[in-house]
Amino acid sequence: DTKILTLLLSRGVHVEAATRIGTALQYAAGHGHRDAVKVLLDHGANPNAVISPGMLRPLMAAILFESWECMELLLQAGANPSAESYGNTPLILAAKEEYVGVTTRLLEAGADPNHKSVGLTALEIAAMRCNYQIVEILFPVTSRIPTYPDWSIGGLIRHVHSDAFKLQREVYKKEKFHQAKSKGRDAFQEEQYLMAVNWFNEALDICPKDPAVLSNMSACYARLGDGFNALEYATKCMNERPEWPKVYYRLGVALNILKRYGDAANAFNKGLTLDPRNKELKDAYMKAMEDRLNSTK
């Protein structure tokens, strides 16, 4: 509610006040609350502020959660388009997610195209994904990489799809997958859920069907109160590992957030058929049934 937000700020509440999940600006940017972002920026919120080195910067949060209007407000307010969050920059993220318009906008705002994440520039990432639109945007502004024998768009595409390059990347990716997964778990334990989402995204970028990471992504979104994304990742996890009781707990939690209590109870019950002694599933099932009854009164 922007009226309440404005009232609080007018009465002296510190605009940079933070909790374990970040500042109000970080939260608003990461959840697409455009009007709240505008109010906070108008009251002097720092578009580049983070309360700890591992937290998502507001601009990164806006892009990660596809909050384009928030992204634009942050850039207009002076958000640094090259600022890192766990080794990534907004431009690297845009290339990974194949956001053509965002790539162009970040370059217009002064983003550095030569920054590397897991050993790759945004240009190389776009080339690996065969996104020719982004490659054509980034190639003219990226410095030549000495290890490429043919520095042209065609040579770049051929090199990133060569057997030698793929072998080198596989070794590198395995190491980075385990590192990202571990850091995501650590962030989750510290209740830094936006940070955990970013790390688990890094892991899924390398191994998109890993059931444990998909489950963890669902748990993160559930803690953030985002039932739709929690359900999406729980469903993906179920498709990969349908015999795993925990996935039905994840499904049930997501459905509960969406107030689909009957479906949630069914999901918890399915988990119980696989693991009848699971207390967490039993308790969740009973609570979902209670919520279902209360919702019909």
PDB file of C-alpha atoms in Angstrom:
ATOM      1  CA  ASP A   1       0.000   0.000   0.000  1.00  0.00           C
ATOM      2  CA  THR A   2       1.813   3.129  -1.211  1.00  0.00           C
ATOM      3  CA  LYS A   3      -0.320   5.420   0.963  1.00  0.00           C
ATOM      4  CA  ILE A   4       0.851   3.659   4.105  1.00  0.00           C
ATOM      5  CA  LEU A   5       4.410   3.576   2.760  1.00  0.00           C
ATOM      6  CA  THR A   6       4.336   7.323   2.058  1.00  0.00           C
ATOM      7  CA  LEU A   7       2.872   8.014   5.498  1.00  0.00           C
ATOM      8  CA  LEU A   8       5.573   5.978   7.242  1.00  0.00           C
ATOM      9  CA  LEU A   9       8.341   7.709   5.313  1.00  0.00           C
ATOM     10  CA  SER A  10       6.841  11.140   6.018  1.00  0.00           C
ATOM     11  CA  ARG A  11       6.909  10.315   9.730  1.00  0.00           C
ATOM     12  CA  GLY A  12      10.591   9.555   9.733  1.00  0.00           C
ATOM     13  CA  VAL A  13      10.900   5.845   9.003  1.00  0.00           C
ATOM     14  CA  HIS A  14      14.369   5.328   7.530  1.00  0.00           C
ATOM     15  CA  VAL A  15      14.088   4.608   3.813  1.00  0.00           C
ATOM     16  CA  GLU A  16      17.102   2.253   3.982  1.00  0.00           C
ATOM     17  CA  ALA A  17      15.780   0.276   6.958  1.00  0.00           C
ATOM     18  CA  ALA A  18      16.408  -3.407   6.337  1.00  0.00           C
ATOM     19  CA  THR A  19      15.454  -6.854   7.554  1.00  0.00           C
ATOM     20  CA  ARG A  20      17.053 -10.205   6.817  1.00  0.00           C
ATOM     21  CA  ILE A  21      15.383 -10.197   3.367  1.00  0.00           C
ATOM     22  CA  GLY A  22      16.804  -6.800   2.454  1.00  0.00           C
ATOM     23  CA  THR A  23      15.648  -3.207   2.148  1.00  0.00           C
ATOM     24  CA  ALA A  24      12.162  -2.138   1.135  1.00  0.00           C
ATOM     25  CA  LEU A  25      13.533  -1.170  -2.281  1.00  0.00           C
ATOM     26  CA  GLN A  26      15.081  -4.597  -2.830  1.00  0.00           C
ATOM     27  CA  TYR A  27      11.822  -6.284  -1.884  1.00  0.00           C
ATOM     28  CA  ALA A  28       9.640  -3.968  -3.983  1.00  0.00           C
ATOM     29  CA  ALA A  29      11.894  -4.275  -7.041  1.00  0.00           C
ATOM     30  CA  GLY A  30      11.998  -8.060  -6.761  1.00  0.00           C
ATOM     31  CA  HIS A  31       8.220  -8.340  -6.543  1.00  0.00           C
ATOM     32  CA  GLY A  32       7.258  -5.930  -9.300  1.00  0.00           C
ATOM     33  CA  HIS A  33       5.779  -3.265  -7.023  1.00  0.00           C
ATOM     34  CA  ARG A  34       6.363  -0.346  -9.390  1.00  0.00           C
ATOM     35  CA  ASP A  35       4.519   2.298  -7.368  1.00  0.00           C
ATOM     36  CA  ALA A  36       6.368   1.339  -4.185  1.00  0.00           C
ATOM     37  CA  VAL A  37       9.704   1.506  -6.021  1.00  0.00           C
ATOM     38  CA  LYS A  38       8.841   5.014  -7.245  1.00  0.00           C
ATOM     39  CA  VAL A  39       7.831   6.204  -3.768  1.00  0.00           C
ATOM     40  CA  LEU A  40      11.022   4.810  -2.221  1.00  0.00           C
ATOM     41  CA  LEU A  41      13.253   6.360  -4.890  1.00  0.00           C
ATOM     42  CA  ASP A  42      11.431   9.685  -4.569  1.00  0.00           C
ATOM     43  CA  HIS A  43      12.229   9.584  -0.851  1.00  0.00           C
ATOM     44  CA  GLY A  44      15.936   9.051  -1.476  1.00  0.00           C
ATOM     45  CA  ALA A  45      16.365   5.276  -1.467  1.00  0.00           C
ATOM     46  CA  ASN A  46      19.763   4.283  -2.853  1.00  0.00           C
ATOM     47  CA  PRO A  47      19.188   2.244  -6.058  1.00  0.00           C
ATOM     48  CA  ASN A  48      22.554   0.504  -5.534  1.00  0.00           C
ATOM     49  CA  ALA A  49      22.281  -0.283  -1.823  1.00  0.00           C
ATOM     50  CA  VAL A  50      22.755  -3.768  -0.414  1.00  0.00           C
ATOM     51  CA  ILE A  51      22.870  -4.672   3.274  1.00  0.00           C
ATOM     52  CA  SER A  52      25.316  -7.537   2.796  1.00  0.00           C
ATOM     53  CA  PRO A  53      27.715  -8.521  -0.016  1.00  0.00           C
ATOM     54  CA  GLY A  54      25.670 -11.565  -0.988  1.00  0.00           C
ATOM     55  CA  MET A  55      22.323  -9.855  -1.420  1.00  0.00           C
ATOM     56  CA  LEU A  56      20.681  -9.051  -4.722  1.00  0.00           C
ATOM     57  CA  ARG A  57      20.929  -5.429  -5.733  1.00  0.00           C
ATOM     58  CA  PRO A  58      17.562  -3.851  -6.571  1.00  0.00           C
ATOM     59  CA  LEU A  59      18.291  -3.752 -10.323  1.00  0.00           C
ATOM     60  CA  MET A  60      19.305  -7.416 -10.370  1.00  0.00           C
ATOM     61  CA  ALA A  61      16.193  -8.343  -8.381  1.00  0.00           C
ATOM     62  CA  ALA A  62      13.960  -6.463 -10.827  1.00  0.00           C
ATOM     63  CA  ILE A  63      15.467  -8.260 -13.834  1.00  0.00           C
ATOM     64  CA  LEU A  64      15.462 -11.671 -12.159  1.00  0.00           C
ATOM     65  CA  PHE A  65      11.749 -11.340 -11.428  1.00  0.00           C
ATOM     66  CA  GLU A  66      10.957  -9.664 -14.787  1.00  0.00           C
ATOM     67  CA  SER A  67       9.844  -6.388 -13.208  1.00  0.00           C
ATOM     68  CA  TRP A  68      10.556  -4.241 -16.267  1.00  0.00           C
ATOM     69  CA  GLU A  69       8.911  -1.040 -15.051  1.00  0.00           C
ATOM     70  CA  CYS A  70      10.893  -1.315 -11.824  1.00  0.00           C
ATOM     71  CA  MET A  71      14.067  -1.875 -13.839  1.00  0.00           C
ATOM     72  CA  GLU A  72      13.454   1.313 -15.805  1.00  0.00           C
ATOM     73  CA  LEU A  73      12.758   3.367 -12.681  1.00  0.00           C
ATOM     74  CA  LEU A  74      15.973   2.089 -11.090  1.00  0.00           C
ATOM     75  CA  LEU A  75      18.078   2.872 -14.160  1.00  0.00           C
ATOM     76  CA  GLN A  76      16.609   6.366 -14.350  1.00  0.00           C
ATOM     77  CA  ALA A  77      17.465   6.823 -10.673  1.00  0.00           C
ATOM     78  CA  GLY A  78      21.112   5.919 -11.291  1.00  0.00           C
ATOM     79  CA  ALA A  79      21.287   2.174 -10.646  1.00  0.00           C
ATOM     80  CA  ASN A  80      24.688   0.860 -11.743  1.00  0.00           C
ATOM     81  CA  PRO A  81      24.066  -1.483 -14.718  1.00  0.00           C
ATOM     82  CA  SER A  82      27.448  -3.169 -14.144  1.00  0.00           C
ATOM     83  CA  ALA A  83      27.179  -3.801 -10.401  1.00  0.00           C
ATOM     84  CA  GLU A  84      27.725  -7.437  -9.431  1.00  0.00           C
ATOM     85  CA  SER A  85      25.530  -9.770  -7.456  1.00  0.00           C
ATOM     86  CA  TYR A  86      27.454 -13.013  -6.708  1.00  0.00           C
ATOM     87  CA  GLY A  87      29.651 -12.597  -9.772  1.00  0.00           C
ATOM     88  CA  ASN A  88      26.779 -11.847 -12.142  1.00  0.00           C
ATOM     89  CA  THR A  89      25.878  -8.498 -13.642  1.00  0.00           C
ATOM     90  CA  PRO A  90      22.496  -7.431 -15.012  1.00  0.00           C
ATOM     91  CA  LEU A  91      23.870  -7.813 -18.558  1.00  0.00           C
ATOM     92  CA  ILE A  92      25.039 -11.382 -17.889  1.00  0.00           C
ATOM     93  CA  LEU A  93      21.600 -12.199 -16.494  1.00  0.00           C
ATOM     94  CA  ALA A  94      19.884 -10.630 -19.516  1.00  0.00           C
ATOM     95  CA  ALA A  95      22.016 -12.765 -21.859  1.00  0.00           C
ATOM     96  CA  LYS A  96      21.294 -15.940 -19.876  1.00  0.00           C
ATOM     97  CA  GLU A  97      17.563 -15.302 -19.870  1.00  0.00           C
ATOM     98  CA  GLU A  98      17.645 -14.126 -23.514  1.00  0.00           C
ATOM     99  CA  TYR A  99      16.092 -10.730 -22.834  1.00  0.00           C
ATOM    100  CA  VAL A 100      16.857  -8.856 -26.053  1.00  0.00           C
ATOM    101  CA  GLY A 101      15.281  -5.531 -25.109  1.00  0.00           C
ATOM    102  CA  VAL A 102      16.831  -5.586 -21.639  1.00  0.00           C
ATOM    103  CA  THR A 103      20.266  -6.215 -23.163  1.00  0.00           C
ATOM    104  CA  THR A 104      19.917  -3.137 -25.354  1.00  0.00           C
ATOM    105  CA  ARG A 105      18.613  -0.992 -22.495  1.00  0.00           C
ATOM    106  CA  LEU A 106      21.450  -1.994 -20.165  1.00  0.00           C
ATOM    107  CA  LEU A 107      24.059  -1.146 -22.796  1.00  0.00           C
ATOM    108  CA  GLU A 108      22.382   2.228 -23.301  1.00  0.00           C
ATOM    109  CA  ALA A 109      22.719   2.750 -19.554  1.00  0.00           C
ATOM    110  CA  GLY A 110      26.458   1.990 -19.718  1.00  0.00           C
ATOM    111  CA  ALA A 111      26.690  -1.702 -18.813  1.00  0.00           C
ATOM    112  CA  ASP A 112      30.151  -3.274 -19.224  1.00  0.00           C
ATOM    113  CA  PRO A 113      29.949  -6.019 -21.899  1.00  0.00           C
ATOM    114  CA  ASN A 114      33.372  -7.445 -20.958  1.00  0.00           C
ATOM    115  CA  HIS A 115      32.480  -8.648 -17.468  1.00  0.00           C
ATOM    116  CA  LYS A 116      32.701 -12.448 -17.080  1.00  0.00           C
ATOM    117  CA  SER A 117      30.567 -14.887 -15.109  1.00  0.00           C
ATOM    118  CA  VAL A 118      31.770 -18.480 -14.705  1.00  0.00           C
ATOM    119  CA  GLY A 119      34.464 -17.584 -17.214  1.00  0.00           C
ATOM    120  CA  LEU A 120      32.133 -16.284 -19.928  1.00  0.00           C
ATOM    121  CA  THR A 121      31.114 -12.865 -21.213  1.00  0.00           C
ATOM    122  CA  ALA A 122      27.498 -12.044 -22.006  1.00  0.00           C
ATOM    123  CA  LEU A 123      28.424 -12.369 -25.697  1.00  0.00           C
ATOM    124  CA  GLU A 124      29.693 -15.933 -25.258  1.00  0.00           C
ATOM    125  CA  ILE A 125      26.604 -16.878 -23.253  1.00  0.00           C
ATOM    126  CA  ALA A 126      24.355 -15.539 -26.011  1.00  0.00           C
ATOM    127  CA  ALA A 127      26.404 -17.412 -28.630  1.00  0.00           C
ATOM    128  CA  MET A 128      26.104 -20.676 -26.692  1.00  0.00           C
ATOM    129  CA  ARG A 129      22.338 -20.203 -26.692  1.00  0.00           C
ATOM    130  CA  CYS A 130      22.393 -19.397 -30.414  1.00  0.00           C
ATOM    131  CA  ASN A 131      20.592 -16.129 -29.713  1.00  0.00           C
ATOM    132  CA  TYR A 132      21.739 -14.274 -32.806  1.00  0.00           C
ATOM    133  CA  GLN A 133      19.839 -11.104 -31.903  1.00  0.00           C
ATOM    134  CA  ILE A 134      21.772 -10.656 -28.680  1.00  0.00           C
ATOM    135  CA  VAL A 135      25.039 -11.759 -30.330  1.00  0.00           C
ATOM    136  CA  GLU A 136      24.647  -9.065 -32.974  1.00  0.00           C
ATOM    137  CA  ILE A 137      23.966  -6.478 -30.271  1.00  0.00           C
ATOM    138  CA  LEU A 138      26.931  -7.475 -28.085  1.00  0.00           C
ATOM    139  CA  PHE A 139      29.605  -8.370 -30.649  1.00  0.00           C
ATOM    140  CA  PRO A 140      30.441  -4.783 -31.737  1.00  0.00           C
ATOM    141  CA  VAL A 141      30.862  -3.587 -28.137  1.00  0.00           C
ATOM    142  CA  THR A 142      32.731  -6.578 -26.652  1.00  0.00           C
ATOM    143  CA  SER A 143      36.533  -6.586 -26.632  1.00  0.00           C
ATOM    144  CA  ARG A 144      38.203  -9.307 -28.673  1.00  0.00           C
ATOM    145  CA  ILE A 145      38.885 -12.488 -26.680  1.00  0.00           C
ATOM    146  CA  PRO A 146      42.432 -13.721 -27.519  1.00  0.00           C
ATOM    147  CA  THR A 147      41.579 -17.448 -27.287  1.00  0.00           C
ATOM    148  CA  TYR A 148      39.224 -17.210 -30.276  1.00  0.00           C
ATOM    149  CA  PRO A 149      41.122 -17.883 -33.539  1.00  0.00           C
ATOM    150  CA  ASP A 150      38.428 -16.294 -35.712  1.00  0.00           C
ATOM    151  CA  TRP A 151      37.025 -13.156 -34.114  1.00  0.00           C
ATOM    152  CA  SER A 152      33.830 -12.829 -36.085  1.00  0.00           C
ATOM    153  CA  ILE A 153      30.224 -13.687 -35.321  1.00  0.00           C
ATOM    154  CA  GLY A 154      30.507 -16.880 -37.362  1.00  0.00           C
ATOM    155  CA  GLY A 155      33.852 -17.785 -35.775  1.00  0.00           C
ATOM    156  CA  LEU A 156      32.450 -17.118 -32.326  1.00  0.00           C
ATOM    157  CA  ILE A 157      29.431 -19.369 -32.880  1.00  0.00           C
ATOM    158  CA  ARG A 158      31.614 -22.167 -34.286  1.00  0.00           C
ATOM    159  CA  HIS A 159      34.099 -21.974 -31.422  1.00  0.00           C
ATOM    160  CA  VAL A 160      31.536 -22.127 -28.594  1.00  0.00           C
ATOM    161  CA  HIS A 161      30.017 -25.217 -30.215  1.00  0.00           C
ATOM    162  CA  SER A 162      33.340 -27.001 -30.878  1.00  0.00           C
ATOM    163  CA  ASP A 163      34.141 -30.297 -29.108  1.00  0.00           C
ATOM    164  CA  ALA A 164      37.221 -28.840 -27.409  1.00  0.00           C
ATOM    165  CA  PHE A 165      35.267 -25.916 -25.994  1.00  0.00           C
ATOM    166  CA  LYS A 166      32.418 -28.181 -24.851  1.00  0.00           C
ATOM    167  CA  LEU A 167      34.808 -30.522 -23.009  1.00  0.00           C
ATOM    168  CA  GLN A 168      36.450 -27.601 -21.265  1.00  0.00           C
ATOM    169  CA  ARG A 169      33.071 -26.194 -20.282  1.00  0.00           C
ATOM    170  CA  GLU A 170      31.779 -29.537 -18.924  1.00  0.00           C
ATOM    171  CA  VAL A 171      34.585 -29.752 -16.385  1.00  0.00           C
ATOM    172  CA  TYR A 172      34.067 -26.127 -15.418  1.00  0.00           C
ATOM    173  CA  LYS A 173      30.275 -26.483 -15.199  1.00  0.00           C
ATOM    174  CA  LYS A 174      30.360 -29.493 -12.849  1.00  0.00           C
ATOM    175  CA  GLU A 175      32.483 -27.557 -10.416  1.00  0.00           C
ATOM    176  CA  LYS A 176      30.269 -24.470 -10.669  1.00  0.00           C
ATOM    177  CA  PHE A 177      27.055 -26.508 -10.305  1.00  0.00           C
ATOM    178  CA  HIS A 178      28.103 -27.944  -6.954  1.00  0.00           C
ATOM    179  CA  GLN A 179      29.369 -24.549  -5.825  1.00  0.00           C
ATOM    180  CA  ALA A 180      26.104 -22.776  -6.734  1.00  0.00           C
ATOM    181  CA  LYS A 181      23.977 -25.512  -5.141  1.00  0.00           C
ATOM    182  CA  SER A 182      25.978 -25.331  -1.920  1.00  0.00           C
ATOM    183  CA  LYS A 183      25.815 -21.535  -1.753  1.00  0.00           C
ATOM    184  CA  GLY A 184      22.084 -21.657  -2.428  1.00  0.00           C
ATOM    185  CA  ARG A 185      21.573 -24.017   0.504  1.00  0.00           C
ATOM    186  CA  ASP A 186      23.664 -21.768   2.740  1.00  0.00           C
ATOM    187  CA  ALA A 187      21.647 -18.702   1.709  1.00  0.00           C
ATOM    188  CA  PHE A 188      18.388 -20.558   2.364  1.00  0.00           C
ATOM    189  CA  GLN A 189      19.543 -21.578   5.841  1.00  0.00           C
ATOM    190  CA  GLU A 190      20.364 -17.918   6.513  1.00  0.00           C
ATOM    191  CA  GLU A 191      16.843 -16.988   5.313  1.00  0.00           C
ATOM    192  CA  GLN A 192      18.286 -14.979   2.414  1.00  0.00           C
ATOM    193  CA  TYR A 193      15.708 -16.297  -0.016  1.00  0.00           C
ATOM    194  CA  LEU A 194      16.320 -13.910  -2.919  1.00  0.00           C
ATOM    195  CA  MET A 195      20.007 -14.732  -2.717  1.00  0.00           C
ATOM    196  CA  ALA A 196      19.180 -18.443  -2.655  1.00  0.00           C
ATOM    197  CA  VAL A 197      16.972 -18.069  -5.745  1.00  0.00           C
ATOM    198  CA  ASN A 198      19.876 -16.526  -7.620  1.00  0.00           C
ATOM    199  CA  TRP A 199      22.290 -19.299  -6.635  1.00  0.00           C
ATOM    200  CA  PHE A 200      19.792 -22.039  -7.453  1.00  0.00           C
ATOM    201  CA  ASN A 201      19.137 -20.319 -10.787  1.00  0.00           C
ATOM    202  CA  GLU A 202      22.867 -20.575 -11.433  1.00  0.00           C
ATOM    203  CA  ALA A 203      22.741 -24.299 -10.671  1.00  0.00           C
ATOM    204  CA  LEU A 204      19.669 -24.833 -12.890  1.00  0.00           C
ATOM    205  CA  ASP A 205      21.340 -22.948 -15.690  1.00  0.00           C
ATOM    206  CA  ILE A 206      23.931 -25.744 -15.667  1.00  0.00           C
ATOM    207  CA  CYS A 207      21.647 -28.682 -14.818  1.00  0.00           C
ATOM    208  CA  PRO A 208      18.017 -27.638 -15.438  1.00  0.00           C
ATOM    209  CA  LYS A 209      16.430 -30.944 -14.387  1.00  0.00           C
ATOM    210  CA  ASP A 210      18.139 -31.518 -11.042  1.00  0.00           C
ATOM    211  CA  PRO A 211      15.289 -32.539  -8.674  1.00  0.00           C
ATOM    212  CA  ALA A 212      16.954 -31.285  -5.493  1.00  0.00           C
ATOM    213  CA  VAL A 213      17.547 -27.825  -6.924  1.00  0.00           C
ATOM    214  CA  LEU A 214      14.029 -27.642  -8.390  1.00  0.00           C
ATOM    215  CA  SER A 215      12.670 -28.570  -4.954  1.00  0.00           C
ATOM    216  CA  ASN A 216      14.826 -25.927  -3.310  1.00  0.00           C
ATOM    217  CA  MET A 217      13.631 -23.293  -5.788  1.00  0.00           C
ATOM    218  CA  SER A 218      10.040 -24.153  -4.892  1.00  0.00           C
ATOM    219  CA  ALA A 219      10.872 -23.809  -1.200  1.00  0.00           C
ATOM    220  CA  CYS A 220      12.477 -20.398  -1.776  1.00  0.00           C
ATOM    221  CA  TYR A 221       9.472 -19.035  -3.624  1.00  0.00           C
ATOM    222  CA  ALA A 222       7.165 -20.450  -0.957  1.00  0.00           C
ATOM    223  CA  ARG A 223       9.109 -18.585   1.730  1.00  0.00           C
ATOM    224  CA  LEU A 224       8.795 -15.444  -0.411  1.00  0.00           C
ATOM    225  CA  GLY A 225       5.033 -15.960  -0.582  1.00  0.00           C
ATOM    226  CA  ASP A 226       5.055 -16.535  -4.349  1.00  0.00           C
ATOM    227  CA  GLY A 227       2.705 -19.472  -4.788  1.00  0.00           C
ATOM    228  CA  PHE A 228       2.737 -19.449  -8.580  1.00  0.00           C
ATOM    229  CA  ASN A 229       6.503 -19.884  -8.921  1.00  0.00           C
ATOM    230  CA  ALA A 230       6.569 -22.271  -5.959  1.00  0.00           C
ATOM    231  CA  LEU A 231       4.005 -24.437  -7.767  1.00  0.00           C
ATOM    232  CA  GLU A 232       5.835 -24.212 -11.089  1.00  0.00           C
ATOM    233  CA  TYR A 233       9.118 -25.503  -9.664  1.00  0.00           C
ATOM    234  CA  ALA A 234       7.420 -28.142  -7.518  1.00  0.00           C
ATOM    235  CA  THR A 235       5.643 -29.426 -10.634  1.00  0.00           C
ATOM    236  CA  LYS A 236       8.920 -29.541 -12.554  1.00  0.00           C
ATOM    237  CA  CYS A 237      10.471 -31.454  -9.678  1.00  0.00           C
ATOM    238  CA  MET A 238       7.570 -33.929  -9.627  1.00  0.00           C
ATOM    239  CA  ASN A 239       8.002 -34.540 -13.350  1.00  0.00           C
ATOM    240  CA  GLU A 240      11.644 -35.440 -12.756  1.00  0.00           C
ATOM    241  CA  ARG A 241      11.188 -37.498  -9.579  1.00  0.00           C
ATOM    242  CA  PRO A 242       7.542 -38.544  -9.101  1.00  0.00           C
ATOM    243  CA  GLU A 243       8.381 -41.163  -6.464  1.00  0.00           C
ATOM    244  CA  TRP A 244       9.916 -38.600  -4.061  1.00  0.00           C
ATOM    245  CA  PRO A 245       7.606 -37.845  -1.075  1.00  0.00           C
ATOM    246  CA  LYS A 246       9.133 -34.417  -0.488  1.00  0.00           C
ATOM    247  CA  VAL A 247       7.975 -33.132  -3.858  1.00  0.00           C
ATOM    248  CA  TYR A 248       4.350 -33.607  -2.798  1.00  0.00           C
ATOM    249  CA  TYR A 249       5.057 -31.574   0.308  1.00  0.00           C
ATOM    250  CA  ARG A 250       6.412 -28.805  -1.942  1.00  0.00           C
ATOM    251  CA  LEU A 251       3.320 -29.036  -4.153  1.00  0.00           C
ATOM    252  CA  GLY A 252       1.021 -28.872  -1.155  1.00  0.00           C
ATOM    253  CA  VAL A 253       2.753 -25.841   0.332  1.00  0.00           C
ATOM    254  CA  ALA A 254       2.539 -23.986  -2.989  1.00  0.00           C
ATOM    255  CA  LEU A 255      -1.137 -24.857  -3.395  1.00  0.00           C
ATOM    256  CA  ASN A 256      -1.826 -23.708   0.165  1.00  0.00           C
ATOM    257  CA  ILE A 257      -0.319 -20.303  -0.626  1.00  0.00           C
ATOM    258  CA  LEU A 258      -2.683 -20.116  -3.590  1.00  0.00           C
ATOM    259  CA  LYS A 259      -5.560 -21.031  -1.231  1.00  0.00           C
ATOM    260  CA  ARG A 260      -6.269 -24.218  -3.180  1.00  0.00           C
ATOM    261  CA  TYR A 261      -6.693 -26.158   0.040  1.00  0.00           C
ATOM    262  CA  GLY A 262      -8.385 -29.216  -1.441  1.00  0.00           C
ATOM    263  CA  ASP A 263      -5.631 -29.659  -4.016  1.00  0.00           C
ATOM    264  CA  ALA A 264      -3.044 -29.079  -1.291  1.00  0.00           C
ATOM    265  CA  ALA A 265      -4.580 -31.810   0.863  1.00  0.00           C
ATOM    266  CA  ASN A 266      -4.529 -34.180  -2.102  1.00  0.00           C
ATOM    267  CA  ALA A 267      -0.853 -33.433  -2.707  1.00  0.00           C
ATOM    268  CA  PHE A 268       0.069 -34.042   0.933  1.00  0.00           C
ATOM    269  CA  ASN A 269      -1.987 -37.259   0.889  1.00  0.00           C
ATOM    270  CA  LYS A 270      -0.142 -38.458  -2.214  1.00  0.00           C
ATOM    271  CA  GLY A 271       3.125 -37.911  -0.358  1.00  0.00           C
ATOM    272  CA  LEU A 272       1.793 -39.934   2.566  1.00  0.00           C
ATOM    273  CA  THR A 273       1.035 -42.895   0.292  1.00  0.00           C
ATOM    274  CA  LEU A 274       4.755 -42.916  -0.516  1.00  0.00           C
ATOM    275  CA  ASP A 275       5.940 -42.261   3.045  1.00  0.00           C
ATOM    276  CA  PRO A 276       3.136 -43.076   5.545  1.00  0.00           C
ATOM    277  CA  ARG A 277       5.226 -42.231   8.623  1.00  0.00           C
ATOM    278  CA  ASN A 278       6.269 -38.758   7.483  1.00  0.00           C
ATOM    279  CA  LYS A 279       5.162 -36.421  10.300  1.00  0.00           C
ATOM    280  CA  GLU A 280       5.688 -33.262   8.257  1.00  0.00           C
ATOM    281  CA  LEU A 281       3.314 -34.547   5.579  1.00  0.00           C
ATOM    282  CA  LYS A 282       0.772 -35.744   8.162  1.00  0.00           C
ATOM    283  CA  ASP A 283       0.696 -32.376   9.928  1.00  0.00           C
ATOM    284  CA  ALA A 284       0.476 -30.496   6.636  1.00  0.00           C
ATOM    285  CA  TYR A 285      -2.354 -32.739   5.435  1.00  0.00           C
ATOM    286  CA  MET A 286      -4.386 -32.174   8.607  1.00  0.00           C
ATOM    287  CA  LYS A 287      -3.838 -28.418   8.417  1.00  0.00           C
ATOM    288  CA  ALA A 288      -4.867 -28.321   4.740  1.00  0.00           C
ATOM    289  CA  MET A 289      -8.046 -30.266   5.533  1.00  0.00           C
ATOM    290  CA  GLU A 290      -8.832 -27.835   8.345  1.00  0.00           C
ATOM    291  CA  ASP A 291      -8.241 -24.852   6.044  1.00  0.00           C
ATOM    292  CA  ARG A 292     -10.425 -26.465   3.406  1.00  0.00           C
ATOM    293  CA  LEU A 293     -13.311 -26.858   5.852  1.00  0.00           C
ATOM    294  CA  ASN A 294     -12.913 -23.302   7.144  1.00  0.00           C
ATOM    295  CA  SER A 295     -12.873 -21.892   3.617  1.00  0.00           C
ATOM    296  CA  THR A 296     -16.312 -23.365   2.900  1.00  0.00           C
ATOM    297  CA  LYS A 297     -17.983 -21.881   5.978  1.00  0.00           C
TER     298      LYS A 297
END
